[in-house]
CSV table of C-alpha atoms in Angstrom, one decimal:
chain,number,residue,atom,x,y,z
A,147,UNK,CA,-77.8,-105.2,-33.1
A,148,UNK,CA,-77.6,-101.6,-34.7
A,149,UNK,CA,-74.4,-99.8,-36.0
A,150,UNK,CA,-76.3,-96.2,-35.4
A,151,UNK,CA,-75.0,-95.5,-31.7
A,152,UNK,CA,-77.8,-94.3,-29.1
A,153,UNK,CA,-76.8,-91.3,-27.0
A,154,UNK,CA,-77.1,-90.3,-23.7
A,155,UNK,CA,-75.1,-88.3,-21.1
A,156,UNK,CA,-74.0,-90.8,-18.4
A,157,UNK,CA,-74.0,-94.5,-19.2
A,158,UNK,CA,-73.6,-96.9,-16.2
A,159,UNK,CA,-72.2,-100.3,-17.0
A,160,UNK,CA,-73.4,-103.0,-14.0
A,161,UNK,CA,-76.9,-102.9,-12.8
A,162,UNK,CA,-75.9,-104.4,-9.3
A,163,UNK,CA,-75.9,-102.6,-5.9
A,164,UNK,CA,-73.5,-100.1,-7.4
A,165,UNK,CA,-74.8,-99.4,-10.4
A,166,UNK,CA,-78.2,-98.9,-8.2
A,167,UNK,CA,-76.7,-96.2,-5.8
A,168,UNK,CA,-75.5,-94.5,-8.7
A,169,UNK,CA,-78.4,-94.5,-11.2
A,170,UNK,CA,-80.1,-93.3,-7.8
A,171,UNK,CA,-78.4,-89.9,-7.1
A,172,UNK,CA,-78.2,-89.2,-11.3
A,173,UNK,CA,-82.2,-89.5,-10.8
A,174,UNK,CA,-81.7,-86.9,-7.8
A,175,UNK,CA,-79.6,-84.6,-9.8
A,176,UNK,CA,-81.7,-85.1,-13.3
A,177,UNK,CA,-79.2,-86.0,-15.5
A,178,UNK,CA,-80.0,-87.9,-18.6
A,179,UNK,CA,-78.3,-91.5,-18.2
A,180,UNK,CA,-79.2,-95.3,-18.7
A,181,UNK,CA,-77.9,-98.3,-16.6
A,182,UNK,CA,-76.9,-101.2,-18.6
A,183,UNK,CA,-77.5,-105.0,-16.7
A,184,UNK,CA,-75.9,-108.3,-18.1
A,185,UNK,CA,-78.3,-110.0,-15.6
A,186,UNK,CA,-82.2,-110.7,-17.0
A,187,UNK,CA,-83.5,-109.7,-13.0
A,188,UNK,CA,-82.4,-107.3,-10.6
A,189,UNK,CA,-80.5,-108.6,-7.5
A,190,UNK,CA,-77.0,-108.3,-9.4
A,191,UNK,CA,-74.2,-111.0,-8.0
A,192,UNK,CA,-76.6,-111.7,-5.0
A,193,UNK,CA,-78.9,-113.4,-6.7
A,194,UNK,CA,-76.0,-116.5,-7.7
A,195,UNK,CA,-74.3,-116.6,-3.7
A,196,UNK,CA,-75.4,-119.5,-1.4
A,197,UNK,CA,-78.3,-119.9,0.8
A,198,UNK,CA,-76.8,-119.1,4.0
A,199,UNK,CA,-74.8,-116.5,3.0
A,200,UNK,CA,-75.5,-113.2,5.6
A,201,UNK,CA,-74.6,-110.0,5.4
A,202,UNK,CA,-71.9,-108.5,7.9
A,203,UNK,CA,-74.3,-106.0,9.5
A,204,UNK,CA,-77.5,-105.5,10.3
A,205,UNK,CA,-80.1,-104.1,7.9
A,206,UNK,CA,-80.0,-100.6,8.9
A,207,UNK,CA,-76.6,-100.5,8.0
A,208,UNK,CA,-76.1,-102.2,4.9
A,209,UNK,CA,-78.8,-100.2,2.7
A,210,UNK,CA,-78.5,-98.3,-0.6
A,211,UNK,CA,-79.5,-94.5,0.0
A,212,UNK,CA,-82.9,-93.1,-0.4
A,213,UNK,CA,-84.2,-96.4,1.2
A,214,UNK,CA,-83.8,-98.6,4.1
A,215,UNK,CA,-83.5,-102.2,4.1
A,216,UNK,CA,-86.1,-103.6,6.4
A,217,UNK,CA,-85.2,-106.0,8.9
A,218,UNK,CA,-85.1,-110.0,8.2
A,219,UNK,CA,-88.1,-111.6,9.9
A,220,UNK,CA,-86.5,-112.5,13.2
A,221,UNK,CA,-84.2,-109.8,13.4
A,222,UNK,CA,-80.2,-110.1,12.3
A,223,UNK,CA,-78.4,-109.9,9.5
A,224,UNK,CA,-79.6,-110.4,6.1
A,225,UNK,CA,-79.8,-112.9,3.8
A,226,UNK,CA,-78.4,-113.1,0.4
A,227,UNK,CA,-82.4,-113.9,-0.5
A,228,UNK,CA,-83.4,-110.9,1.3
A,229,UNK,CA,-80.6,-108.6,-0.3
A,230,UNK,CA,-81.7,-109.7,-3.8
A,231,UNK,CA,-85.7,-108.6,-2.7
A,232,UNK,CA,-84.2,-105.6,-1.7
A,233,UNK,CA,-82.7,-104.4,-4.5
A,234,UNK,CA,-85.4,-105.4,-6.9
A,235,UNK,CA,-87.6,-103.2,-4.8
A,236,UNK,CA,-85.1,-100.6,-4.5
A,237,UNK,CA,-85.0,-100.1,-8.5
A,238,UNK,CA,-88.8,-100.0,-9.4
A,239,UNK,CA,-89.2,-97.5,-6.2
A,240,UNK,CA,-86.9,-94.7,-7.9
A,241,UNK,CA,-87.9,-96.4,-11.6
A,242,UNK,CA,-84.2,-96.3,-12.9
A,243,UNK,CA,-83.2,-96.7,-16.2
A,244,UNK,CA,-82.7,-100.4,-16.7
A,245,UNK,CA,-81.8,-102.0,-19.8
A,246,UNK,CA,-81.4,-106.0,-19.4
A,247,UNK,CA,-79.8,-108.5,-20.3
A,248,UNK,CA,-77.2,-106.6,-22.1
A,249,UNK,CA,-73.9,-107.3,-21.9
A,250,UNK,CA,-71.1,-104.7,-22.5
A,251,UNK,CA,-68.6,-106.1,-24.8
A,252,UNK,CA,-66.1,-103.1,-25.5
A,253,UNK,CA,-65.6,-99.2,-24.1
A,254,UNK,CA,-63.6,-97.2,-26.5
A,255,UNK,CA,-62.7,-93.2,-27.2
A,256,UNK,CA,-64.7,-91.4,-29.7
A,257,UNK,CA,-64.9,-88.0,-31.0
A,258,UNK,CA,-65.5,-86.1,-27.7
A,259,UNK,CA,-67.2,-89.4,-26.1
A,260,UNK,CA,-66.7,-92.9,-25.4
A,261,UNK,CA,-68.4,-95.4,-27.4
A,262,UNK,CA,-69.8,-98.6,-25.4
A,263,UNK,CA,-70.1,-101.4,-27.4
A,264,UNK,CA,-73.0,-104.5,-26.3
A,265,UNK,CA,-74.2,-107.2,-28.0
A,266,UNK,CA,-77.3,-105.3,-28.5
A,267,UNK,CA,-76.5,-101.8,-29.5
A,268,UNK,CA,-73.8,-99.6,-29.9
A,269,UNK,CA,-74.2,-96.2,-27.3
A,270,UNK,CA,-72.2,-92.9,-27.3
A,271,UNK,CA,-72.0,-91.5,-24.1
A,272,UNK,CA,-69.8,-87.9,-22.6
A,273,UNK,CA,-69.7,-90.1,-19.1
A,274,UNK,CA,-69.2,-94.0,-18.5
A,275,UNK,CA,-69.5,-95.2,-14.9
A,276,UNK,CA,-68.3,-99.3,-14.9
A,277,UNK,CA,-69.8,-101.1,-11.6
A,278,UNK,CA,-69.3,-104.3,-12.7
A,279,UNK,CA,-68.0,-105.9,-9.8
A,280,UNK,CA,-65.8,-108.8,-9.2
A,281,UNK,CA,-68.3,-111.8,-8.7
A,282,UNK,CA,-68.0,-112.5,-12.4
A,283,UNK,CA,-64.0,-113.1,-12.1
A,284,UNK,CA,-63.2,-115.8,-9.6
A,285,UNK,CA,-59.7,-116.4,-9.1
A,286,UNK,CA,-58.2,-119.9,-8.2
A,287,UNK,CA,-54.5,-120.3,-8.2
A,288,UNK,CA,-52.3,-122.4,-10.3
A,289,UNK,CA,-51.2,-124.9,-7.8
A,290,UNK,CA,-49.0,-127.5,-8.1
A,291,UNK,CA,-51.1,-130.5,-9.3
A,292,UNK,CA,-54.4,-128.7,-10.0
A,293,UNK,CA,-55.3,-130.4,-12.7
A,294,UNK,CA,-54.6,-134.1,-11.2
A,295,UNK,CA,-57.0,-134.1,-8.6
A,296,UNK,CA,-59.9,-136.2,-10.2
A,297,UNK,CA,-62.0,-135.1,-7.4
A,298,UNK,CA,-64.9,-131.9,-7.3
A,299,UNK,CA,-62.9,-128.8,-7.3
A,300,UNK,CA,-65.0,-125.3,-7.5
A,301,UNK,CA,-64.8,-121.7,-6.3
A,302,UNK,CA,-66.7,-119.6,-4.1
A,303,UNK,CA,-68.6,-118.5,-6.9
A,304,UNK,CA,-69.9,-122.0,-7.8
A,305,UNK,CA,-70.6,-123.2,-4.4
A,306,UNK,CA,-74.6,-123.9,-4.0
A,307,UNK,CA,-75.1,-125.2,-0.3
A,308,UNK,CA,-74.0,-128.4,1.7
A,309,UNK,CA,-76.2,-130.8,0.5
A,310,UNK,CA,-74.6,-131.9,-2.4
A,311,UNK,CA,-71.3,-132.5,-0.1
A,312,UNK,CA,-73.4,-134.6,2.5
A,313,UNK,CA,-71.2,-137.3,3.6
A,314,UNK,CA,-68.7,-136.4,1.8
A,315,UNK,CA,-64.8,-135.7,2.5
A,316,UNK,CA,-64.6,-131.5,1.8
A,317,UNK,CA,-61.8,-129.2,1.9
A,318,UNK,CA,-62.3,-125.5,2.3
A,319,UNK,CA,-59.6,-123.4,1.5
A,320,UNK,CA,-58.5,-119.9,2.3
A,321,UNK,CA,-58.5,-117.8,4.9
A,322,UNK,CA,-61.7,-115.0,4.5
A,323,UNK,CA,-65.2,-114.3,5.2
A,324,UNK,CA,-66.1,-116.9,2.7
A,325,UNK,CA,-64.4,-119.4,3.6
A,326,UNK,CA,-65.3,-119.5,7.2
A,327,UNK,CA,-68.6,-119.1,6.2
A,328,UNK,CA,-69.1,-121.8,3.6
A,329,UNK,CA,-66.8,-124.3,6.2
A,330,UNK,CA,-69.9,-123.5,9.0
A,331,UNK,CA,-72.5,-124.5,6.3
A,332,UNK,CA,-70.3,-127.9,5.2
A,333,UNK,CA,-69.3,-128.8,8.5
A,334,UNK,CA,-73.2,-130.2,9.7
A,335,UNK,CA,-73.1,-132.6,6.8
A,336,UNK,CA,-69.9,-133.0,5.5
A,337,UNK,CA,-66.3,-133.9,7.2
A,338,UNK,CA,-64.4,-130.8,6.0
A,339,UNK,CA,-61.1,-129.6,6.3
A,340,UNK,CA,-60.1,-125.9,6.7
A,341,UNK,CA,-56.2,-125.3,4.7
A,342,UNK,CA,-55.1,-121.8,5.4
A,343,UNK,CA,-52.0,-119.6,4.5
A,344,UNK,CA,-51.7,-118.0,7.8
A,345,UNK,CA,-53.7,-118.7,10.8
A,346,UNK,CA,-57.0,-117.2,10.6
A,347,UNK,CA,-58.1,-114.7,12.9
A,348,UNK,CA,-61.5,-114.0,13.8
A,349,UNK,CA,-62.7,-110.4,14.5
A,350,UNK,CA,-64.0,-109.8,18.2
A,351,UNK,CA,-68.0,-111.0,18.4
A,352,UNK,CA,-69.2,-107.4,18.8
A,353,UNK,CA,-67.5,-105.7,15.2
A,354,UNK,CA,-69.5,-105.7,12.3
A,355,UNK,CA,-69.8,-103.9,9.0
A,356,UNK,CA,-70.4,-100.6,11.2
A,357,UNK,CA,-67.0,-101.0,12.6
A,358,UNK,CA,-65.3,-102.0,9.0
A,359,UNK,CA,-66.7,-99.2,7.2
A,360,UNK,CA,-65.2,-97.0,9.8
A,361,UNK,CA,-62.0,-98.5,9.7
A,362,UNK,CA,-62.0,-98.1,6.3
A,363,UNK,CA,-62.9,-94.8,6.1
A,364,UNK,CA,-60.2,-93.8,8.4
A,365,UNK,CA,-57.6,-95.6,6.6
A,366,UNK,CA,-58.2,-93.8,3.4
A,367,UNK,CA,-57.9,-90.6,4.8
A,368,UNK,CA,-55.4,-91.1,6.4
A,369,UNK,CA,-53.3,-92.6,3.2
A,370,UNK,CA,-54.9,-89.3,1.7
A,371,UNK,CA,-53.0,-87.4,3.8
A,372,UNK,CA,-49.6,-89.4,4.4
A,373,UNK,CA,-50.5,-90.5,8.0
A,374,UNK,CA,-51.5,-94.1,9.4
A,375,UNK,CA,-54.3,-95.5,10.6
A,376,UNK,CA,-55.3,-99.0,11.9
A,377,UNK,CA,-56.7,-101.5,9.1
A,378,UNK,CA,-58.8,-104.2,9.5
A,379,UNK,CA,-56.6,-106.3,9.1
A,380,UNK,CA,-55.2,-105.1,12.2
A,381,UNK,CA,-57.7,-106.5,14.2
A,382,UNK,CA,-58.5,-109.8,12.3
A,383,UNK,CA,-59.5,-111.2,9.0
A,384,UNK,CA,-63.3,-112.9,9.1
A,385,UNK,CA,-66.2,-111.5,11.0
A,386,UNK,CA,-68.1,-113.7,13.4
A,387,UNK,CA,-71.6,-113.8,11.9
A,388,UNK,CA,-73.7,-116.3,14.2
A,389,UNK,CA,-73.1,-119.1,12.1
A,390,UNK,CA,-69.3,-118.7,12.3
A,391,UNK,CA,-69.8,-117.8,15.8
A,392,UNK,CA,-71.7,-121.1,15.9
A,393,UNK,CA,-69.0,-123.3,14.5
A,394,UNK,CA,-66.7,-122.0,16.5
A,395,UNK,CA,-68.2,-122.8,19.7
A,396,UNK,CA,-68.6,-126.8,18.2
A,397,UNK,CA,-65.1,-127.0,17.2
A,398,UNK,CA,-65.3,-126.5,13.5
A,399,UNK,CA,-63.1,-123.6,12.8
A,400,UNK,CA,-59.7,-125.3,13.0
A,401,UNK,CA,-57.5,-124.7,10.6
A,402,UNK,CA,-54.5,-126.6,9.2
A,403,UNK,CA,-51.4,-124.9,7.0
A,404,UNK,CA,-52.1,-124.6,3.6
A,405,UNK,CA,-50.8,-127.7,1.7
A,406,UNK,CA,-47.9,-128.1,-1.0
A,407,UNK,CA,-49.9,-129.7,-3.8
A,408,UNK,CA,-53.0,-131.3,-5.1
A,409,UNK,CA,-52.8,-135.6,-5.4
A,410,UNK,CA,-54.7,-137.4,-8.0
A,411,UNK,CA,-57.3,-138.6,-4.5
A,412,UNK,CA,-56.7,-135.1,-2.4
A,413,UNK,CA,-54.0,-133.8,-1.2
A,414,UNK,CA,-50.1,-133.7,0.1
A,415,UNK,CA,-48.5,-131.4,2.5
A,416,UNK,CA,-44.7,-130.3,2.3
A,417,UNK,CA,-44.0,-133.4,5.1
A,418,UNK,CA,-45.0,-135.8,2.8
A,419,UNK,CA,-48.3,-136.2,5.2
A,420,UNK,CA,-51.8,-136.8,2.6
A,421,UNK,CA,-55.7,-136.4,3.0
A,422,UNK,CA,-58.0,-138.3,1.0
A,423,UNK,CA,-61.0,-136.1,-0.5
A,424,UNK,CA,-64.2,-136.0,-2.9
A,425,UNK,CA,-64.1,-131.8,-3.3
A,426,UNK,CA,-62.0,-128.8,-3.2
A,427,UNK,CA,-63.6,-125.2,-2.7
A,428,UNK,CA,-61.8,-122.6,-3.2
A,429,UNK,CA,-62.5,-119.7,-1.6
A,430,UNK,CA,-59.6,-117.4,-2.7
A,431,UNK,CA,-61.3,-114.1,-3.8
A,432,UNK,CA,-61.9,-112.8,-7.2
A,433,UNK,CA,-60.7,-110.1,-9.7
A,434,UNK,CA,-62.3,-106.8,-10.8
A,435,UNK,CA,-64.8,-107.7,-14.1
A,436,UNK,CA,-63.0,-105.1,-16.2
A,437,UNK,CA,-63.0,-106.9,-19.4
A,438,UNK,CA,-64.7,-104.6,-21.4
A,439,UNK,CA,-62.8,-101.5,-20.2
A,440,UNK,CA,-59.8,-103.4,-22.4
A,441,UNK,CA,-59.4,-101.4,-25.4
A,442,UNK,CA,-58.9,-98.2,-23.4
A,443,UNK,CA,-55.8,-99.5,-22.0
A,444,UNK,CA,-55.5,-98.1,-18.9
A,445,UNK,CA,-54.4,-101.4,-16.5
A,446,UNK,CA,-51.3,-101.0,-14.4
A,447,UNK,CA,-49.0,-103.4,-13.6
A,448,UNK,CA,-50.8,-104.8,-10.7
A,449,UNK,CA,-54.1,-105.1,-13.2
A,450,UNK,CA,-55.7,-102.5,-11.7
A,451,UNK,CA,-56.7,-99.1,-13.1
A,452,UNK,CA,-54.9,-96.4,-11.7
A,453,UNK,CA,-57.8,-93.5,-10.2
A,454,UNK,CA,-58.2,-90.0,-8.6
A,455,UNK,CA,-60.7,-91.0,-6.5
A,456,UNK,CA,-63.1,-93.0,-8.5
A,457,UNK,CA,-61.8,-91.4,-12.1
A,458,UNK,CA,-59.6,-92.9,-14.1
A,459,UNK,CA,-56.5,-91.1,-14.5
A,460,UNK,CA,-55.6,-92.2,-18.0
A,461,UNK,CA,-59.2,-91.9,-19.2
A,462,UNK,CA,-61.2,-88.9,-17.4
A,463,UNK,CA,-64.3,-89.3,-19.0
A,464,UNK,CA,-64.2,-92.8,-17.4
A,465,UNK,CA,-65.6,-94.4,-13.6
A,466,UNK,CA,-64.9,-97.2,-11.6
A,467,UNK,CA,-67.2,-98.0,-9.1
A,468,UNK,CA,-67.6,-100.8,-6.7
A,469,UNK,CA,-64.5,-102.2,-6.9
A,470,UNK,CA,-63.1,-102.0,-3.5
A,471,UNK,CA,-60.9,-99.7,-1.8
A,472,UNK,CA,-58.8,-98.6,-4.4
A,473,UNK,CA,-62.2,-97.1,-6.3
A,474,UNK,CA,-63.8,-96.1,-2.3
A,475,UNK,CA,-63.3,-96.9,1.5
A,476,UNK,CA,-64.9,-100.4,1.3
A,477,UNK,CA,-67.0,-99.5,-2.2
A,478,UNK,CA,-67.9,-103.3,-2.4
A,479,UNK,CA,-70.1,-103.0,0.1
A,480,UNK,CA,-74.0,-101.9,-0.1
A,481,UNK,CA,-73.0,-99.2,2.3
A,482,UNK,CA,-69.6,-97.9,0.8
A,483,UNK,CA,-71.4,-98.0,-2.5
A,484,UNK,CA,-74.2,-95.7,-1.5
A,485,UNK,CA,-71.2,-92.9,-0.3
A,486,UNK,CA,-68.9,-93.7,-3.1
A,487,UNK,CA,-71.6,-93.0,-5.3
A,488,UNK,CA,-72.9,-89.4,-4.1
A,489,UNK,CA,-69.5,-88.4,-4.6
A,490,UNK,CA,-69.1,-89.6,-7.7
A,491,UNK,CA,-72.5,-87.9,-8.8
A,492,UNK,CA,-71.2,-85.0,-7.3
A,493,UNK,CA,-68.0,-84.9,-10.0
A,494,UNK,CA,-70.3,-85.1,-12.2
């Protein structure tokens, strides 16, 4: 590591789909910048989700710009395999900046910059754009009795495929994509058991990742603006990809109220009613990765960074990305990211 900072106009923090769409319209628009990737090969969190895992639209709509996905062999949606092949493609086709593995560390103010500390260099630049994601910040909740279960527990982020789980007694819990997803990929091989908050809703069989972009869209502008619009949420929480589809049909998807705490062998429900198991997953989201965006203290009270768009209001020389919603109607997505991003670019 070198003290003497390396310069450059617009640094980008994350080398995952949003980093991508970004480095690819600051290539379009000439501008002098690097993208900095904690990962050591291209395919950002996609390369560390499960097997089975499939995007909620088909290929032609769930591309970066500049390039289209092709099509899964077979047609449908794509894989998480197929997502990572993408984007490793996508990056050598517009040859963008990438410097990996290099982990950013700290983002502070300097004289006129910000100074991005990793644990290889030290960089000055006018412009920082963060699209680190959330993959790298599961959340699992404090429950009551957590830390007595002396069975498997992991998260979303840990889970691998069934196989492991063959045979064995699994409980799934939340109420999201993931969940319903992971619970039709245990259920052929394991006995499972779906806990939920609230009873989950599945999305009619014809909306997709077309139809929640939309909705998305809509409902920002329309918050934009002081009006209302119908959410997603409006119309149900999980999307029926044909394996959930297929689950459904068998039986699998039924759900039971979330329990009251964790037992030494499984757990208990409020009624004093108990359920043997060998593994907890939890599949109850994650947090933005905005660790190194600490020292500029700029978190509100809900942990978030307030934003005007996708600039941070306390810190304008500074970008979020990526993040969901609050940084771009459905910005976590390979689509959303692509649009976020050319407007970002345009800011800039």
């Amino acid at each position: 590591m070198t003290d003497t900072p390396r310069a450059v106009d617009v640094l980008v923090i994350g080398g995952g789909q949003a980093g991508l769409a970004a480095g690819y319209y600051l290539r379009r628009a000439k501008a002098d910048f690097v993208i900095l990737d904690a990962q050591d090969r291209p395919g950002g969190a996609w390369r560390h989700a499960w097997p089975s895992l499939r995007l909620f639209s088909p290929a032609q709509y769930s591309s970066l710009p500049g390039r289209m996905m092709p099509s899964p062999p077979g047609g449908g949606c794509p894989s998480a395999e197929d997502t990572v092949s993408y984007l490793a493609d996508y990056e050598q086709r517009y040859q963008l900046p990438i410097i990996r593995p290099t982990t950013a560390r700290a983002v502070r103010r300097g004289d006129g910059h910000l100074v991005v500390e990793t644990d290889r260099d030290v960089w000055q630049a006018k412009i920082v754009i963060s699209a680190t994601g959330t993959w790298w910040r599961p959340y699992i909740p404090n429950y009551p009795g957590i830390g007595d279960f002396r069975g498997q527990q992991l998260h979303t982020a840990g889970y691998r495929g069934p196989e492991t789980f063959r045979g064995q007694r699994v409980v799934v819990v939340g109420g999201g994509n993931s969940a319903a997803q992971i619970l039709a990929d245990l259920s052929t091989v394991a006995h499972t058991t779906w806990t939920t908050l609230r009873p989950p809703r599945l999305l009619p069989d014809e909306v997709d990742g077309r139809v929640l972009f939309d909705l998305a869209t809509r409902r920002h502008r329309a918050a934009q603006t002081g009006e209302t619009a119908p959410g997603i949420g409006d119309l149900g929480d999980i999307v029926a990809v044909p394996p959930v589809r297929e689950a459904r049909d068998r039986g699998a998807l039924k759900a039971e109220p979330m329990f009251a705490r964790l037992t030494p062998t499984g757990i208990a429900w409020s009624d004093g009613t108990t359920l043997d198991a060998d593994a907890i997953i939890w599949c109850t989201g994650f947090r933005p990765a905005l660790g190194h965006l600490a020292p500029l203290r700029l978190r509100g009270p809900d942990g978030l960074i307030p934003t005007e768009g996708t600039r941070a209001v306390g810190e304008p020389r500074l970008h979020l990305l990526g993040y969901g919603d609050w940084t771009g109607p459905a910005s976590a997505t390979l689509i959303g990211a692509g649009r976020t991003a050319r407007q970002v670019a345009a800011q800039l």
